[in-house]
PDB file of C-alpha atoms in Angstrom:
ATOM      1  CA  MET A   5     161.171 -86.307  65.673  1.00  0.00           C
ATOM      2  CA  SER A   6     157.480 -86.962  64.984  1.00  0.00           C
ATOM      3  CA  PRO A   7     155.048 -87.229  67.885  1.00  0.00           C
ATOM      4  CA  PRO A   8     153.927 -90.777  68.761  1.00  0.00           C
ATOM      5  CA  VAL A   9     150.992 -92.061  66.739  1.00  0.00           C
ATOM      6  CA  LYS A  10     147.856 -92.565  68.838  1.00  0.00           C
ATOM      7  CA  ILE A  11     145.440 -95.036  67.266  1.00  0.00           C
ATOM      8  CA  VAL A  12     143.110 -97.899  68.078  1.00  0.00           C
ATOM      9  CA  SER A  13     143.162-100.653  65.474  1.00  0.00           C
ATOM     10  CA  PHE A  14     140.655-103.329  64.536  1.00  0.00           C
ATOM     11  CA  PHE A  15     140.057-106.021  61.938  1.00  0.00           C
ATOM     12  CA  PHE A  16     136.817-106.453  60.091  1.00  0.00           C
ATOM     13  CA  SER A  17     135.297-109.855  59.470  1.00  0.00           C
ATOM     14  CA  VAL A  18     133.995-110.510  55.998  1.00  0.00           C
ATOM     15  CA  ASP A  19     131.015-112.511  57.305  1.00  0.00           C
ATOM     16  CA  TRP A  20     129.677-111.191  60.614  1.00  0.00           C
ATOM     17  CA  ARG A  21     127.351-114.193  61.000  1.00  0.00           C
ATOM     18  CA  SER A  22     130.191-116.710  61.051  1.00  0.00           C
ATOM     19  CA  LEU A  23     133.167-115.463  63.028  1.00  0.00           C
ATOM     20  CA  SER A  24     134.448-119.053  63.136  1.00  0.00           C
ATOM     21  CA  LEU A  25     135.414-118.573  59.476  1.00  0.00           C
ATOM     22  CA  LEU A  26     137.413-115.421  60.240  1.00  0.00           C
ATOM     23  CA  GLY A  27     140.811-117.092  59.728  1.00  0.00           C
ATOM     24  CA  GLN A  28     139.896-118.472  56.297  1.00  0.00           C
ATOM     25  CA  GLN A  29     138.318-115.223  55.147  1.00  0.00           C
ATOM     26  CA  SER A  30     141.178-113.124  56.487  1.00  0.00           C
ATOM     27  CA  LYS A  31     143.624-115.300  54.548  1.00  0.00           C
ATOM     28  CA  LEU A  32     141.676-114.693  51.334  1.00  0.00           C
ATOM     29  CA  TRP A  33     141.732-110.927  51.897  1.00  0.00           C
ATOM     30  CA  ARG A  34     145.454-110.931  52.740  1.00  0.00           C
ATOM     31  CA  GLU A  35     146.121-112.651  49.425  1.00  0.00           C
ATOM     32  CA  LYS A  36     144.199-109.930  47.528  1.00  0.00           C
ATOM     33  CA  PRO A  37     145.285-106.618  49.066  1.00  0.00           C
ATOM     34  CA  ILE A  38     143.430-103.397  48.328  1.00  0.00           C
ATOM     35  CA  ARG A  39     145.275-100.793  46.260  1.00  0.00           C
ATOM     36  CA  ASP A  40     146.027 -97.469  47.914  1.00  0.00           C
ATOM     37  CA  ASP A  41     143.829 -94.410  47.514  1.00  0.00           C
ATOM     38  CA  PRO A  42     145.356 -90.961  47.105  1.00  0.00           C
ATOM     39  CA  VAL A  43     145.552 -89.045  50.370  1.00  0.00           C
ATOM     40  CA  LYS A  44     142.812 -86.400  50.147  1.00  0.00           C
ATOM     41  CA  GLY A  45     142.197 -85.829  53.855  1.00  0.00           C
ATOM     42  CA  SER A  46     144.250 -85.746  57.013  1.00  0.00           C
ATOM     43  CA  ASN A  47     144.597 -88.285  59.814  1.00  0.00           C
ATOM     44  CA  LYS A  48     142.912 -86.119  62.440  1.00  0.00           C
ATOM     45  CA  LYS A  49     141.142 -87.376  65.560  1.00  0.00           C
ATOM     46  CA  GLY A  50     138.178 -89.580  64.707  1.00  0.00           C
ATOM     47  CA  THR A  51     139.199 -90.422  61.138  1.00  0.00           C
ATOM     48  CA  ILE A  52     139.265 -94.066  60.041  1.00  0.00           C
ATOM     49  CA  THR A  53     142.169 -95.321  57.940  1.00  0.00           C
ATOM     50  CA  PHE A  54     143.385 -98.647  56.567  1.00  0.00           C
ATOM     51  CA  ALA A  55     146.559 -99.994  58.158  1.00  0.00           C
ATOM     52  CA  SER A  56     149.232-101.145  55.722  1.00  0.00           C
ATOM     53  CA  ALA A  57     152.678-102.692  55.542  1.00  0.00           C
ATOM     54  CA  GLY A  58     153.695-100.543  52.583  1.00  0.00           C
ATOM     55  CA  PRO A  59     152.258 -99.426  49.257  1.00  0.00           C
ATOM     56  CA  ASN A  60     149.162-101.334  48.101  1.00  0.00           C
ATOM     57  CA  THR A  61     149.098-103.756  51.057  1.00  0.00           C
ATOM     58  CA  ARG A  62     145.796-102.848  52.729  1.00  0.00           C
ATOM     59  CA  THR A  63     143.652-105.795  53.863  1.00  0.00           C
ATOM     60  CA  THR A  64     141.276-106.215  56.819  1.00  0.00           C
ATOM     61  CA  GLN A  65     142.984-104.043  59.433  1.00  0.00           C
ATOM     62  CA  LEU A  66     141.869-100.476  59.996  1.00  0.00           C
ATOM     63  CA  PHE A  67     142.490 -97.923  62.708  1.00  0.00           C
ATOM     64  CA  ILE A  68     140.754 -94.941  64.226  1.00  0.00           C
ATOM     65  CA  ASN A  69     142.972 -91.954  64.934  1.00  0.00           C
ATOM     66  CA  LEU A  70     142.749 -90.988  68.609  1.00  0.00           C
ATOM     67  CA  GLY A  71     144.588 -87.707  68.079  1.00  0.00           C
ATOM     68  CA  ASP A  72     146.207 -85.616  65.369  1.00  0.00           C
ATOM     69  CA  ASN A  73     148.299 -88.085  63.375  1.00  0.00           C
ATOM     70  CA  SER A  74     148.766 -85.855  60.339  1.00  0.00           C
ATOM     71  CA  GLN A  75     152.358 -87.124  60.040  1.00  0.00           C
ATOM     72  CA  LEU A  76     150.779 -90.272  58.532  1.00  0.00           C
ATOM     73  CA  ASP A  77     149.471 -88.259  55.561  1.00  0.00           C
ATOM     74  CA  LYS A  78     152.940 -88.058  53.962  1.00  0.00           C
ATOM     75  CA  MET A  79     153.352 -91.806  54.474  1.00  0.00           C
ATOM     76  CA  GLY A  80     150.350 -92.575  52.246  1.00  0.00           C
ATOM     77  CA  PHE A  81     147.747 -93.352  54.912  1.00  0.00           C
ATOM     78  CA  SER A  82     144.508 -92.109  53.362  1.00  0.00           C
ATOM     79  CA  PRO A  83     141.519 -91.645  55.702  1.00  0.00           C
ATOM     80  CA  LEU A  84     138.390 -93.269  54.299  1.00  0.00           C
ATOM     81  CA  GLY A  85     135.859 -92.139  56.863  1.00  0.00           C
ATOM     82  CA  GLN A  86     135.224 -90.326  60.102  1.00  0.00           C
ATOM     83  CA  CYS A  87     133.402 -90.981  63.346  1.00  0.00           C
ATOM     84  CA  VAL A  88     130.342 -88.725  63.255  1.00  0.00           C
ATOM     85  CA  ALA A  89     128.373 -89.864  66.315  1.00  0.00           C
ATOM     86  CA  GLY A  90     129.352 -91.389  69.632  1.00  0.00           C
ATOM     87  CA  CYS A  91     132.940 -90.206  69.193  1.00  0.00           C
ATOM     88  CA  HIS A  92     133.274 -89.585  72.933  1.00  0.00           C
ATOM     89  CA  VAL A  93     133.564 -93.369  73.295  1.00  0.00           C
ATOM     90  CA  LEU A  94     137.026 -93.219  71.676  1.00  0.00           C
ATOM     91  CA  ASP A  95     138.381 -91.517  74.793  1.00  0.00           C
ATOM     92  CA  GLN A  96     136.927 -94.274  77.008  1.00  0.00           C
ATOM     93  CA  LEU A  97     138.512 -97.310  75.307  1.00  0.00           C
ATOM     94  CA  TYR A  98     140.701 -99.613  77.387  1.00  0.00           C
ATOM     95  CA  MET A  99     144.240 -98.904  76.157  1.00  0.00           C
ATOM     96  CA  GLU A 100     146.488-100.848  78.544  1.00  0.00           C
ATOM     97  CA  TYR A 101     147.026-103.756  76.123  1.00  0.00           C
ATOM     98  CA  ALA A 102     148.562-101.418  73.528  1.00  0.00           C
ATOM     99  CA  GLU A 103     150.531-103.595  71.056  1.00  0.00           C
ATOM    100  CA  MET A 104     150.246-106.819  73.096  1.00  0.00           C
ATOM    101  CA  PRO A 105     147.682-108.716  70.961  1.00  0.00           C
ATOM    102  CA  LYS A 106     149.536-110.567  68.185  1.00  0.00           C
ATOM    103  CA  GLN A 107     148.190-109.686  64.737  1.00  0.00           C
ATOM    104  CA  GLY A 108     148.792-113.156  63.305  1.00  0.00           C
ATOM    105  CA  GLU A 109     146.803-114.725  66.134  1.00  0.00           C
ATOM    106  CA  ILE A 110     143.988-112.228  65.633  1.00  0.00           C
ATOM    107  CA  GLN A 111     143.878-112.989  61.916  1.00  0.00           C
ATOM    108  CA  SER A 112     143.880-116.768  62.377  1.00  0.00           C
ATOM    109  CA  GLU A 113     141.754-117.178  65.525  1.00  0.00           C
ATOM    110  CA  GLY A 114     139.735-113.959  65.719  1.00  0.00           C
ATOM    111  CA  ASN A 115     137.710-113.269  68.844  1.00  0.00           C
ATOM    112  CA  LYS A 116     138.515-116.696  70.331  1.00  0.00           C
ATOM    113  CA  TYR A 117     142.130-115.564  70.789  1.00  0.00           C
ATOM    114  CA  LEU A 118     141.217-112.063  71.957  1.00  0.00           C
ATOM    115  CA  LYS A 119     138.565-113.114  74.471  1.00  0.00           C
ATOM    116  CA  GLY A 120     140.844-115.826  75.834  1.00  0.00           C
ATOM    117  CA  HIS A 121     143.803-113.509  76.473  1.00  0.00           C
ATOM    118  CA  PHE A 122     142.514-109.928  76.771  1.00  0.00           C
ATOM    119  CA  GLU A 123     139.403-109.915  78.930  1.00  0.00           C
ATOM    120  CA  LYS A 124     139.240-106.122  79.273  1.00  0.00           C
ATOM    121  CA  LEU A 125     139.488-105.462  75.535  1.00  0.00           C
ATOM    122  CA  ASP A 126     136.771-103.283  74.017  1.00  0.00           C
ATOM    123  CA  TYR A 127     134.902-104.396  70.889  1.00  0.00           C
ATOM    124  CA  ILE A 128     133.073-102.647  68.081  1.00  0.00           C
ATOM    125  CA  THR A 129     129.715-104.414  68.027  1.00  0.00           C
ATOM    126  CA  SER A 130     128.058-102.349  65.326  1.00  0.00           C
ATOM    127  CA  ALA A 131     128.809 -99.610  62.868  1.00  0.00           C
ATOM    128  CA  LYS A 132     126.995 -98.214  59.870  1.00  0.00           C
ATOM    129  CA  LEU A 133     127.844 -96.125  56.864  1.00  0.00           C
ATOM    130  CA  VAL A 134     126.089 -92.796  56.588  1.00  0.00           C
TER     131      VAL A 134
END
């Protein structure tokens, strides 16, 4: 039996200036999924990977591996990046909500839903590519 997968997931908004449009934009992205990349790295702690519902179904949901999740490599989950600074914050995230937030509600209502139901939830407020 594989060890449990330890991740923290998040959705990205296409237009950061207008989160009120998140539902419409998310719908557009869900209708045009991103094709899979070959797995060239491993899902080790701190790597960032697209979530998927099967082959070629990646959209706006990603996750950060909070531990060694190399069992995901064989399932086609290809890391696309890695936390390179401030990674200690990953160990400080509030994790008690676990799978409680409903993905459909997040995709349609965005932060309005999350802030209304999960007041202790942590947020990514900025990130940059290096």
